[in-house]
PDB file of C-alpha atoms in Angstrom:
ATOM      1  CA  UNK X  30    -129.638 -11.390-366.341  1.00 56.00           C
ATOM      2  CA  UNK X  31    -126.830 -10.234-368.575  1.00 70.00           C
ATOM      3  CA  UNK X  32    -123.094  -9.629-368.117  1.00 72.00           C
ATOM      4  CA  UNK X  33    -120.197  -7.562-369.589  1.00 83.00           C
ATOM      5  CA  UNK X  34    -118.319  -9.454-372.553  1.00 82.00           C
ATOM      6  CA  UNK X  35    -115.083  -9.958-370.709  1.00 86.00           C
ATOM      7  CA  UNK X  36    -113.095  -8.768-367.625  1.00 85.00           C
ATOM      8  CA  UNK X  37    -110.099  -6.637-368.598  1.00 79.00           C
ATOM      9  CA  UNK X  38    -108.023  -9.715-366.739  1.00 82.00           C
ATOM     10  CA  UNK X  39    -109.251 -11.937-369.423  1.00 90.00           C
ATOM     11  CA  UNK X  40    -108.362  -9.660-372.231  1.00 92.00           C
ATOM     12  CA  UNK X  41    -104.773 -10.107-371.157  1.00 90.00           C
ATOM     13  CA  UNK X  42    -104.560 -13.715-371.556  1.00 93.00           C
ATOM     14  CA  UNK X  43    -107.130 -13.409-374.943  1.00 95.00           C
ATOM     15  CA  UNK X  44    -104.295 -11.117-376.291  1.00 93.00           C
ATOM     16  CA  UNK X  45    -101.481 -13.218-375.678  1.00 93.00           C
ATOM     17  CA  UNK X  46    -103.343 -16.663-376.773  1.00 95.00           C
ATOM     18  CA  UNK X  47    -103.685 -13.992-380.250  1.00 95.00           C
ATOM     19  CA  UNK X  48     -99.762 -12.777-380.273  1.00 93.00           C
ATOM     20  CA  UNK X  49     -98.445 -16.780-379.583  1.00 94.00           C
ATOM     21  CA  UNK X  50    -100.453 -18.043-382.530  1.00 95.00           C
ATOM     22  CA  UNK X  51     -99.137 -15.450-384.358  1.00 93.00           C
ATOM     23  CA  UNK X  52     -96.107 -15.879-384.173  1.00 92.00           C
ATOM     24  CA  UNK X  53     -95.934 -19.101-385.033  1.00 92.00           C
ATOM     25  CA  UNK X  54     -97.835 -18.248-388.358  1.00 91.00           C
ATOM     26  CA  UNK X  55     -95.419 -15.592-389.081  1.00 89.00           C
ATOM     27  CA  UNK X  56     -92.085 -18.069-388.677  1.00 87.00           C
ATOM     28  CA  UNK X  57     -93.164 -20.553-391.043  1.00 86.00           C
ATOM     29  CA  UNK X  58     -95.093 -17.665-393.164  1.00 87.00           C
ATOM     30  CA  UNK X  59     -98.732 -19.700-393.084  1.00 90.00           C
ATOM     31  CA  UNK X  60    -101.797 -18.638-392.273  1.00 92.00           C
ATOM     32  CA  UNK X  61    -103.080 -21.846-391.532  1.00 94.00           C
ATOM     33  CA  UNK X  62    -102.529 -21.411-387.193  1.00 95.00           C
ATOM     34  CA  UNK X  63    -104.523 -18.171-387.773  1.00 96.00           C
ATOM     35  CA  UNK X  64    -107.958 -19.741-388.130  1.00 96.00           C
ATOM     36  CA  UNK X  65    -107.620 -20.564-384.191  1.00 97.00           C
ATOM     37  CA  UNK X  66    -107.801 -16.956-383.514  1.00 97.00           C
ATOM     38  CA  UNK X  67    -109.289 -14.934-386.309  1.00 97.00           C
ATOM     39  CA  UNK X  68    -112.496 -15.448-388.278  1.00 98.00           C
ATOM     40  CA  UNK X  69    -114.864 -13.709-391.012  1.00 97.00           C
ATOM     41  CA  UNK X  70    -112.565 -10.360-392.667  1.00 97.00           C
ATOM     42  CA  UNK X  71    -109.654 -10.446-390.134  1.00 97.00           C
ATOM     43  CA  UNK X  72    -109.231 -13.913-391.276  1.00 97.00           C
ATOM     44  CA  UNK X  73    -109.520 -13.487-394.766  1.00 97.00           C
ATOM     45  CA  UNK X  74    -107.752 -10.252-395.040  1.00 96.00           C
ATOM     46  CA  UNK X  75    -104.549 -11.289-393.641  1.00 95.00           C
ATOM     47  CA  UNK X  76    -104.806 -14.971-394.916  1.00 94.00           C
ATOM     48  CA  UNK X  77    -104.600 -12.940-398.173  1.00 93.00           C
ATOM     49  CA  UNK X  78    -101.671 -11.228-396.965  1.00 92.00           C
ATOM     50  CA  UNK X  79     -99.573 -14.252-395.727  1.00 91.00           C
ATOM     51  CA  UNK X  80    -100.493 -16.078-399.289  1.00 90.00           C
ATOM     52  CA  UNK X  81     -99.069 -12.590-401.128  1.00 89.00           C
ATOM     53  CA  UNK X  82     -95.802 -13.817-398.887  1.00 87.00           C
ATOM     54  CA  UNK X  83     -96.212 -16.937-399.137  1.00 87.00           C
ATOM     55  CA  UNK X  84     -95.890 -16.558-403.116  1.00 86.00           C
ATOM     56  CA  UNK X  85     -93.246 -13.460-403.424  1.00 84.00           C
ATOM     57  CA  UNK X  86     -91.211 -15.341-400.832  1.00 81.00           C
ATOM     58  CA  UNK X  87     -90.760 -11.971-398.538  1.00 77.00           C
ATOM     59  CA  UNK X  88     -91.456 -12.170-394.734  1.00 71.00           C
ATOM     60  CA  UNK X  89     -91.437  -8.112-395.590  1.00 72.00           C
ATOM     61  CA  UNK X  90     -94.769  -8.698-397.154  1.00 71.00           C
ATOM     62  CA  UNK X  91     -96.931 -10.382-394.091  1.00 76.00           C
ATOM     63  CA  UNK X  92     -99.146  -8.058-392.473  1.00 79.00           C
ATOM     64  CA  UNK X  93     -97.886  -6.142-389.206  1.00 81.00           C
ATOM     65  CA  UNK X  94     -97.977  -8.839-386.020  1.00 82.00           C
ATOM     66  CA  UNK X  95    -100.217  -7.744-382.740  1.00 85.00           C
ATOM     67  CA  UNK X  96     -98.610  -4.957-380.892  1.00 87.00           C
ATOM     68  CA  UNK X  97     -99.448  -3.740-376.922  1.00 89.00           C
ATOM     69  CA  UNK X  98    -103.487  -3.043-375.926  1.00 92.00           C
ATOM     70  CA  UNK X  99    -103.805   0.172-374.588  1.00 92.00           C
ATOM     71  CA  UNK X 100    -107.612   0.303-374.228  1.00 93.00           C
ATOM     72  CA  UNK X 101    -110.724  -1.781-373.818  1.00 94.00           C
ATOM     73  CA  UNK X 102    -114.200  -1.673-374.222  1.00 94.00           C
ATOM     74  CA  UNK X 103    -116.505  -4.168-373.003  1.00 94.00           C
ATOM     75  CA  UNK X 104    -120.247  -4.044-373.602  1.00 95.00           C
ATOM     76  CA  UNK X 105    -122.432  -5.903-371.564  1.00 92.00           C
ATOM     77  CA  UNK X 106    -125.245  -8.397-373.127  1.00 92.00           C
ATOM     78  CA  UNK X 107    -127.542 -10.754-372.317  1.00 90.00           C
ATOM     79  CA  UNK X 108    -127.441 -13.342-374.478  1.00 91.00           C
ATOM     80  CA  UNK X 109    -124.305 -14.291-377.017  1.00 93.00           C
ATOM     81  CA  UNK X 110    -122.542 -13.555-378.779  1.00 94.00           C
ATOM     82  CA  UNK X 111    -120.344 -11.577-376.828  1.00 95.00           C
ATOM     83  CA  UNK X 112    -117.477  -9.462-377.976  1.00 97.00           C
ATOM     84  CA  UNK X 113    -115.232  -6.657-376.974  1.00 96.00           C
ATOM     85  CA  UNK X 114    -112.932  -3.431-378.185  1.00 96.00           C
ATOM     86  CA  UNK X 115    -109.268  -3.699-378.377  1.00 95.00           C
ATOM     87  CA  UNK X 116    -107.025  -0.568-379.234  1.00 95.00           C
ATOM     88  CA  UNK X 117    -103.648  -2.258-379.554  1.00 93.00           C
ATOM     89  CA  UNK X 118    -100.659   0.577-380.566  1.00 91.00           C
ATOM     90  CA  UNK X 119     -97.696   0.517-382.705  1.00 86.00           C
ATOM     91  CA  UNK X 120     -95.039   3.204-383.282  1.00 81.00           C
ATOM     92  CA  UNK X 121     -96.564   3.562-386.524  1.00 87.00           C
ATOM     93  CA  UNK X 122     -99.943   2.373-386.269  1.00 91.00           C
ATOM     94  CA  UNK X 123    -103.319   1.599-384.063  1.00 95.00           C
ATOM     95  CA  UNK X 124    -105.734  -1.295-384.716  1.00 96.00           C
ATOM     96  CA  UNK X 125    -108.810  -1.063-382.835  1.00 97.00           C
ATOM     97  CA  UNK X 126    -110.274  -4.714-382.755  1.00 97.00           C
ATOM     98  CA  UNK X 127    -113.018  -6.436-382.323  1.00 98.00           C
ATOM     99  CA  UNK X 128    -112.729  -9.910-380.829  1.00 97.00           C
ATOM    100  CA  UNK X 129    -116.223 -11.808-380.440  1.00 97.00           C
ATOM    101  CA  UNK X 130    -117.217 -15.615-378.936  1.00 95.00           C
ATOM    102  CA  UNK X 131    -120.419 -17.135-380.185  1.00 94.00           C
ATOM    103  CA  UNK X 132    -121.127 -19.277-377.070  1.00 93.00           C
ATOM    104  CA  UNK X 133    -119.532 -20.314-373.870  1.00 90.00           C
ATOM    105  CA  UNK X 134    -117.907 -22.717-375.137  1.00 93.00           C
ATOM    106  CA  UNK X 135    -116.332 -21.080-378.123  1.00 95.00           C
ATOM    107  CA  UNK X 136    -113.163 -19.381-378.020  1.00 95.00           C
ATOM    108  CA  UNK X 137    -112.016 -15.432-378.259  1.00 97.00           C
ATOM    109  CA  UNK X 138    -111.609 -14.849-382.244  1.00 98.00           C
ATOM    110  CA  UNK X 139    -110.676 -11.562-383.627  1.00 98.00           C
ATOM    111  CA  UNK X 140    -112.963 -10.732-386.528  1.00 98.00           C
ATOM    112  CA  UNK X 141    -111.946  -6.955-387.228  1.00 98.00           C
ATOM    113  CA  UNK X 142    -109.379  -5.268-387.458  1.00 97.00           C
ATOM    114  CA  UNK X 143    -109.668  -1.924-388.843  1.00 97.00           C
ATOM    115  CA  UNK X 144    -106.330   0.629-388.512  1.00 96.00           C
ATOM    116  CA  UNK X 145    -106.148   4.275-387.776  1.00 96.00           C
ATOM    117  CA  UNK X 146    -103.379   6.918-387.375  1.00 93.00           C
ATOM    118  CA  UNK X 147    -100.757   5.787-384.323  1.00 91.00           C
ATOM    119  CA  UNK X 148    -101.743   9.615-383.175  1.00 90.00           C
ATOM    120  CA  UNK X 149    -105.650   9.314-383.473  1.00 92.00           C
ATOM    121  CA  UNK X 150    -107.597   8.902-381.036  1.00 91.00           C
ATOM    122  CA  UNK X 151    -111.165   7.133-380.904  1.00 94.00           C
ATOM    123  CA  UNK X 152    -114.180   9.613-380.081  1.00 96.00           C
ATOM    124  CA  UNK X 153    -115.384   9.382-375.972  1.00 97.00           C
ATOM    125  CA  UNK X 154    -118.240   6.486-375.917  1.00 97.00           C
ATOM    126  CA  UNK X 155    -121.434   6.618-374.047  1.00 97.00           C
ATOM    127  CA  UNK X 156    -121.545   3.875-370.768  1.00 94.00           C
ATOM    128  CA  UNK X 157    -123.879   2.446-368.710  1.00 92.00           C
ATOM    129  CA  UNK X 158    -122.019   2.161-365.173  1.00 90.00           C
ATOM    130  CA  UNK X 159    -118.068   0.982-366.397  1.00 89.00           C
ATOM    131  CA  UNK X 160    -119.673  -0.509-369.838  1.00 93.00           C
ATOM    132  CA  UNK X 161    -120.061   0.425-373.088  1.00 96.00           C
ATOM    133  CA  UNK X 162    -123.345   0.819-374.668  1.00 96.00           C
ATOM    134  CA  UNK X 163    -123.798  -1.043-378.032  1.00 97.00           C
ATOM    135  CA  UNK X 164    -126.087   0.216-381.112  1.00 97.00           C
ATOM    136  CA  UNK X 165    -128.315  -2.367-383.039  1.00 97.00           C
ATOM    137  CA  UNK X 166    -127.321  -2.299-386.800  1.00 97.00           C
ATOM    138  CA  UNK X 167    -130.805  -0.369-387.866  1.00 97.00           C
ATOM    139  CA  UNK X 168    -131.163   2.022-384.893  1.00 97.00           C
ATOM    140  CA  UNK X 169    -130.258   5.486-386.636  1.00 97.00           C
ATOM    141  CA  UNK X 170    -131.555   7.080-383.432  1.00 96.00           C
ATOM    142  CA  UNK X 171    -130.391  11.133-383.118  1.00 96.00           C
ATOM    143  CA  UNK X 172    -128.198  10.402-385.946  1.00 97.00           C
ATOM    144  CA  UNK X 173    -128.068  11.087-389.990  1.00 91.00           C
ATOM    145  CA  UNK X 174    -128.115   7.429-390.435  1.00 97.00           C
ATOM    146  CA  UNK X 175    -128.170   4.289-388.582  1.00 98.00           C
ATOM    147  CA  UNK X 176    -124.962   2.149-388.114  1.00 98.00           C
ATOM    148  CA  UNK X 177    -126.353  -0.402-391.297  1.00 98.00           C
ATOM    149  CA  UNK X 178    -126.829   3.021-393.666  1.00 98.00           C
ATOM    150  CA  UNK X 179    -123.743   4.435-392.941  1.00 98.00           C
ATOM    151  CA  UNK X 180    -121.711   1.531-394.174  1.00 98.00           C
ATOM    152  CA  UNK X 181    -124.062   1.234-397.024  1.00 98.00           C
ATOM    153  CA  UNK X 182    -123.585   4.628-397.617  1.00 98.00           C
ATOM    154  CA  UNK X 183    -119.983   4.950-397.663  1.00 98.00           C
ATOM    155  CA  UNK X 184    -119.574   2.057-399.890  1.00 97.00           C
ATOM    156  CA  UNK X 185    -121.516   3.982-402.602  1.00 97.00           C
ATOM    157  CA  UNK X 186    -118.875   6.461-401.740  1.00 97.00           C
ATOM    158  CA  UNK X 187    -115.930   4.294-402.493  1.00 96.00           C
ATOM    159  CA  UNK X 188    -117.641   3.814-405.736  1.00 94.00           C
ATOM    160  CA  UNK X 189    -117.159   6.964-406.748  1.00 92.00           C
ATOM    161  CA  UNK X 190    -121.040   7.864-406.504  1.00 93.00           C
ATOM    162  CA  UNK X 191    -122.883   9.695-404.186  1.00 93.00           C
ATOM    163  CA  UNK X 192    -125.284   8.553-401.759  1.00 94.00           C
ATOM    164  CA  UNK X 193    -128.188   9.674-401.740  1.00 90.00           C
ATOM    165  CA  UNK X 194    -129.605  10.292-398.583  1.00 91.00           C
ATOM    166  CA  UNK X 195    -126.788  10.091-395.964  1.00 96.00           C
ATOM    167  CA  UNK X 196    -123.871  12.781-396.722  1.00 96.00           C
ATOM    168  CA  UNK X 197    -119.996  11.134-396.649  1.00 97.00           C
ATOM    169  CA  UNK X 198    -117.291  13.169-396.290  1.00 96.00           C
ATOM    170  CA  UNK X 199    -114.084  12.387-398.646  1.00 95.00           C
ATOM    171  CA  UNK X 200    -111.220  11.099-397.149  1.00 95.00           C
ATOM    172  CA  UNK X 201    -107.127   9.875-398.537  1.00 94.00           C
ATOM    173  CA  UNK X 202    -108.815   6.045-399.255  1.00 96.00           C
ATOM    174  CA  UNK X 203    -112.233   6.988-401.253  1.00 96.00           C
ATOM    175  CA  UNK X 204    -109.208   9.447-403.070  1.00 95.00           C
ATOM    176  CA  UNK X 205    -107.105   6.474-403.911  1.00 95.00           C
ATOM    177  CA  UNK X 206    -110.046   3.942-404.670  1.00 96.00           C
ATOM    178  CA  UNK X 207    -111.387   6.481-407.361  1.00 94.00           C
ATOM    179  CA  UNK X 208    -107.909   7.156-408.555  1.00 94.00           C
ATOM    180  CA  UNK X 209    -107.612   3.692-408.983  1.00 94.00           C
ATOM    181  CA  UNK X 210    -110.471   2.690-410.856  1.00 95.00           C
ATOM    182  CA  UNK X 211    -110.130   5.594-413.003  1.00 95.00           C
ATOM    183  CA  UNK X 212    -106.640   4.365-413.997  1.00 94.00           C
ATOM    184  CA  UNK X 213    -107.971   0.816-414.362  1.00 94.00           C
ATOM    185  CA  UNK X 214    -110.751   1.763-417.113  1.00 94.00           C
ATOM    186  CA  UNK X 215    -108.176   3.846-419.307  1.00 95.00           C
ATOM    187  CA  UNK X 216    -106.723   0.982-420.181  1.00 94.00           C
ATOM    188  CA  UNK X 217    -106.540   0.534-423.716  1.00 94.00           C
ATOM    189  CA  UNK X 218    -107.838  -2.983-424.768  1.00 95.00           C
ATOM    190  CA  UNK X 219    -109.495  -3.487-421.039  1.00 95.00           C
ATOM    191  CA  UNK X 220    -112.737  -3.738-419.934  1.00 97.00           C
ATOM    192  CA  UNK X 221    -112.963  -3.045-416.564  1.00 96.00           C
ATOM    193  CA  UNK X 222    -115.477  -2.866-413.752  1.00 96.00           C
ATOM    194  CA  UNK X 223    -115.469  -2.417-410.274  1.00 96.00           C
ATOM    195  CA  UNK X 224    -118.647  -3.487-407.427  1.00 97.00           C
ATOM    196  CA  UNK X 225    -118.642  -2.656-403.671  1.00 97.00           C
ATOM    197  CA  UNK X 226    -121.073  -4.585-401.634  1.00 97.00           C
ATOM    198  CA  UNK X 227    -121.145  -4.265-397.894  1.00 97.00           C
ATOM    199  CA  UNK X 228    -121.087  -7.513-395.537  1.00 97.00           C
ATOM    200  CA  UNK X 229    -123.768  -7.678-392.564  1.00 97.00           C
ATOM    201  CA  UNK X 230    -123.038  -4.602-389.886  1.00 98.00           C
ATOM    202  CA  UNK X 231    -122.433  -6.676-386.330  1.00 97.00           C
ATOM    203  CA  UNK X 232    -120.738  -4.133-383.935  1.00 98.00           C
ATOM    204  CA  UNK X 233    -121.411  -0.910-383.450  1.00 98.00           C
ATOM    205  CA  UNK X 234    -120.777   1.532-380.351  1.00 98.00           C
ATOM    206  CA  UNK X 235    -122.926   4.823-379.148  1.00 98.00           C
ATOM    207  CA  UNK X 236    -120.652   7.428-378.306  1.00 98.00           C
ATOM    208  CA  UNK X 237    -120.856   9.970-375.721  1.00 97.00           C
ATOM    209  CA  UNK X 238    -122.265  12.837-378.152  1.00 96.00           C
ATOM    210  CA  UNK X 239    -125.192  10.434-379.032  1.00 97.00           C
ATOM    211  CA  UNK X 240    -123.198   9.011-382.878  1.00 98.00           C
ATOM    212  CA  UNK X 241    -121.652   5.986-383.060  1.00 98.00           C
ATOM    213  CA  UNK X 242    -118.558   4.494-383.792  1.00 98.00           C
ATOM    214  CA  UNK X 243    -119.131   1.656-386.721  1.00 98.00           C
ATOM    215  CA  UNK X 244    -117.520  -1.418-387.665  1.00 98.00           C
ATOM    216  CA  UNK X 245    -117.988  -2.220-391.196  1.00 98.00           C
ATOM    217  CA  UNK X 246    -116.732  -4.913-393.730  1.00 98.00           C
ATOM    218  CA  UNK X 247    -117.077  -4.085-397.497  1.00 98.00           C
ATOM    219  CA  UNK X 248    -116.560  -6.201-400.408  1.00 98.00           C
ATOM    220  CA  UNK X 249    -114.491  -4.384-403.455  1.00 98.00           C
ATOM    221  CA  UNK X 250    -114.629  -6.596-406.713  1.00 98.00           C
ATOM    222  CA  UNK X 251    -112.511  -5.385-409.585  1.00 97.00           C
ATOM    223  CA  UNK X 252    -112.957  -7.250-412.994  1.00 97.00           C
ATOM    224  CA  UNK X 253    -111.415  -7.055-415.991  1.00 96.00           C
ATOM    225  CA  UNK X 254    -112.051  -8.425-419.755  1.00 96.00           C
ATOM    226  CA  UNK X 255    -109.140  -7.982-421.622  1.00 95.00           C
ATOM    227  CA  UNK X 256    -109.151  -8.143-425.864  1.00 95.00           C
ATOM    228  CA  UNK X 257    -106.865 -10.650-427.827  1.00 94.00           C
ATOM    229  CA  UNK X 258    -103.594 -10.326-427.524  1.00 93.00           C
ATOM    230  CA  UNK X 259    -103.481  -7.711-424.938  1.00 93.00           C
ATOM    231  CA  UNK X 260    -102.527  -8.809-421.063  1.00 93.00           C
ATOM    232  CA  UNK X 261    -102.777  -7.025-418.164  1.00 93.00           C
ATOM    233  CA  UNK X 262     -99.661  -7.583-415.442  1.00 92.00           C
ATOM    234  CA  UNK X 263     -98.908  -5.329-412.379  1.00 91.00           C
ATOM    235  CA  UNK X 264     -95.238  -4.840-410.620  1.00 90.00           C
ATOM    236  CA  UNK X 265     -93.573  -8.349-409.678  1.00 85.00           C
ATOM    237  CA  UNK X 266     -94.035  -7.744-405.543  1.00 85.00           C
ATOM    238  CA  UNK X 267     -97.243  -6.332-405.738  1.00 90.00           C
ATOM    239  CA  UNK X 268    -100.097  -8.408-403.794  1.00 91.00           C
ATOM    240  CA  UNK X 269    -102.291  -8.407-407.267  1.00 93.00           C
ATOM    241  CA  UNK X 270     -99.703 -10.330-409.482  1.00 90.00           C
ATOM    242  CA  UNK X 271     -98.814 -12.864-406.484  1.00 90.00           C
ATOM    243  CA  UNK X 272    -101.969 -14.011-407.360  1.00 92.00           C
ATOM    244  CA  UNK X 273    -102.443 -13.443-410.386  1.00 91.00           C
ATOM    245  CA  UNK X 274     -98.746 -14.502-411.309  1.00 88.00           C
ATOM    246  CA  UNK X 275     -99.274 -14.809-415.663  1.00 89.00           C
ATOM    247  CA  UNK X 276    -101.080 -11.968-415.785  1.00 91.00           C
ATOM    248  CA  UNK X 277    -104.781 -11.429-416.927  1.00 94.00           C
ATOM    249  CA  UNK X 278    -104.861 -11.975-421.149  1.00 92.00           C
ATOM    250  CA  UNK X 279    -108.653 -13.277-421.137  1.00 94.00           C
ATOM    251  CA  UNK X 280    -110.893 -12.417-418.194  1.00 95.00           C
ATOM    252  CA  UNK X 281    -110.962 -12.131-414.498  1.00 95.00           C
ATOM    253  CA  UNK X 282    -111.763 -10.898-411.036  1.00 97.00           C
ATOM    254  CA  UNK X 283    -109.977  -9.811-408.085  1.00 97.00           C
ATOM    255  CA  UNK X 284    -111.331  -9.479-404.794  1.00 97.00           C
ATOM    256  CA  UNK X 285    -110.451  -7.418-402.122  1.00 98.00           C
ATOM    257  CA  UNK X 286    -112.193  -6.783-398.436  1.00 98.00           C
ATOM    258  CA  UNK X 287    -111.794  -3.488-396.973  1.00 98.00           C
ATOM    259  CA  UNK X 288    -112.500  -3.006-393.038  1.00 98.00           C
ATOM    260  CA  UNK X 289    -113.533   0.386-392.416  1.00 98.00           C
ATOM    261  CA  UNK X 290    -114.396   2.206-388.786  1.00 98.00           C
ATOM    262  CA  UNK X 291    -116.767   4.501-389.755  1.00 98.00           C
ATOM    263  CA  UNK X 292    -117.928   7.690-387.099  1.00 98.00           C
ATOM    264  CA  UNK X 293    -121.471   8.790-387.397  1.00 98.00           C
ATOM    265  CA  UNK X 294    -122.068  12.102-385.298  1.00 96.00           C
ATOM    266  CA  UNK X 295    -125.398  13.229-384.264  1.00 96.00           C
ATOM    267  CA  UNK X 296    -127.813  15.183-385.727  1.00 94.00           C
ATOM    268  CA  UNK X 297    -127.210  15.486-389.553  1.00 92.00           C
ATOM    269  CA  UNK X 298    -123.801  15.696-389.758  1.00 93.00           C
ATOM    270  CA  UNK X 299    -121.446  13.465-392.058  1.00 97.00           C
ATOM    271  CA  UNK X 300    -120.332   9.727-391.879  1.00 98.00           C
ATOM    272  CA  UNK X 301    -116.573   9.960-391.828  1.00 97.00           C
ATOM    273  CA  UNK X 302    -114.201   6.910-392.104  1.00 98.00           C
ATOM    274  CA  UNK X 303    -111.398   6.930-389.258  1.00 97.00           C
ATOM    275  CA  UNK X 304    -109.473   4.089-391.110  1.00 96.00           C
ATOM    276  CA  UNK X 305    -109.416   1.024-392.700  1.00 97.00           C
ATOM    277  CA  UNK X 306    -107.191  -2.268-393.390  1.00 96.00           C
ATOM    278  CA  UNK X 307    -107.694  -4.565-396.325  1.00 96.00           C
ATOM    279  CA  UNK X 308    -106.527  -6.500-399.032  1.00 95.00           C
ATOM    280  CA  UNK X 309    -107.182  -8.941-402.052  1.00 95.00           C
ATOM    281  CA  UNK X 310    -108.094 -12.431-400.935  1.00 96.00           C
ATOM    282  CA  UNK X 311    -108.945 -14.134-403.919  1.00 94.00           C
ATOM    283  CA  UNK X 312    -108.702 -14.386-407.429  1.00 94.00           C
ATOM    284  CA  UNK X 313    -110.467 -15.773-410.435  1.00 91.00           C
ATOM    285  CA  UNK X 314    -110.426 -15.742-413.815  1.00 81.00           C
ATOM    286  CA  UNK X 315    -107.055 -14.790-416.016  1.00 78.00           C
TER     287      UNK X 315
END
């Protein structure tokens, strides 16, 4: 006996419980109210952003509020958790989410939130009758890699190193991330390091062509040991020196978490990331 996750109806009311909480959070710029309706990345990723607010004093920097759904996917399981697709749209921007509930007596939390382009649009999924089918993490079935690979994969990517047996192709945020680190290690007087660890894969969708459509949350660490009388700063309304507001002059760490939706085709053809949204959400060290 099994059942789909949720009845579009329900999503309706699920959404709005999301936008009212938000709001709230956004008029007195505080993440707190969003721990009633996001957990795991989402949560930390945006209760990042509201602290980078928070600190710079700029409503400006808060992360984009929820916009309108215009598509849903609902799997269907047999035991819980449960949890759904929601493509919400933006003039400027899509964020294709993934709300889950760990029993019946839970509620709906949104736990990621990955963006792509306002004009993309998400590959054609495989269903069984009006639901869509779900992949298990290690099932690599008529694919290159399975959905757990692929995110392993495409963090070595980010890292500027090639996997070795799943081929990624580049895209505009491994560009920047290498770009980055490059930058970081020519500084003179800094030593600097960077690690990228993928989370736990948890949702995962077949598509119609027999890939899948992967949700993946990726740990980016970037530390830094800085000689005497050298300190490292970055531009006053930047996220990094709201928390790190005197600068770096002896050691430390920022940590950022990247959500990436990942698309592996069939056959042997090349992970590609669709998009991402991330952030630093914590900082040690200085």
């Amino acid at each position: 006996v099994g059942k789909s996750a949720v009845r579009e109806s329900e999503v309706v009311s699920i959404f709005d419980r999301y936008r009212d909480v938000w709001k709230t959070a956004a008029q007195v710029l505080d993440p707190k109210p969003l721990s009633t309706v996001e957990t795991g990345g989402a949560l930390a990723i945006d209760t990042g952003s509201f602290d980078v607010a928070q600190r710079l004093k700029s409503a400006d920097r808060r992360p984009p509020g929820p916009s309108d759904v215009v598509q849903v996917e609902t799997p269907y399981f047999t035991r819980y958790p449960l949890w759904f697709v929601a493509v919400s749209r933006s003039s400027t921007t899509q964020r294709v989410q993934v709300f889950e509930r760990t029993s019946a007596y839970d509620p709906w939390l949104l736990t990621e939130t990955p963006e792509i382009a306002a004009t993309a649009r998400l590959p054609e999924l495989r269903r069984r009758g009006s639901d869509a089918v779900v992949v298990e993490p290690g099932n690599g079935t008529g694919m290159s890699a399975s959905p757990k690979q692929a995110a392993a994969a495409y963090a070595t990517a980010l890292g500027g190193r090639k996997p070795r047996d799943v081929r990624v192709g580049s895209d505009a945020f491994q560009q920047q991330m290498t770009a980055s680190a490059r930058q970081n290690g020519s500084l003179k007087g800094v030593d600097f390091s960077q690690r990228w660890k993928v989370q736990d894969v948890e949702h995962a969708l077949r598509t119609s062509d027999g890939g899948a459509l992967v949700f993946a949350t990726i740990e980016r660490l970037d530390s830094y040991k800085v000689a005497p009388g050298v300190t490292i700063t970055w531009p006053a309304d930047s996220p990094q020196q709201a928390f790190v507001q005197n600068g770096i002059s002896t050691s430390g760490t920022l940590r950022y978490l990247h959500q990436v939706l990942l698309r592996v085709p069939p056959g042997s053809g090349a992970v590609q990331a669709l998009g991402q949204y991330g952030g630093v959400v914590d900082a040690t060290g200085f």
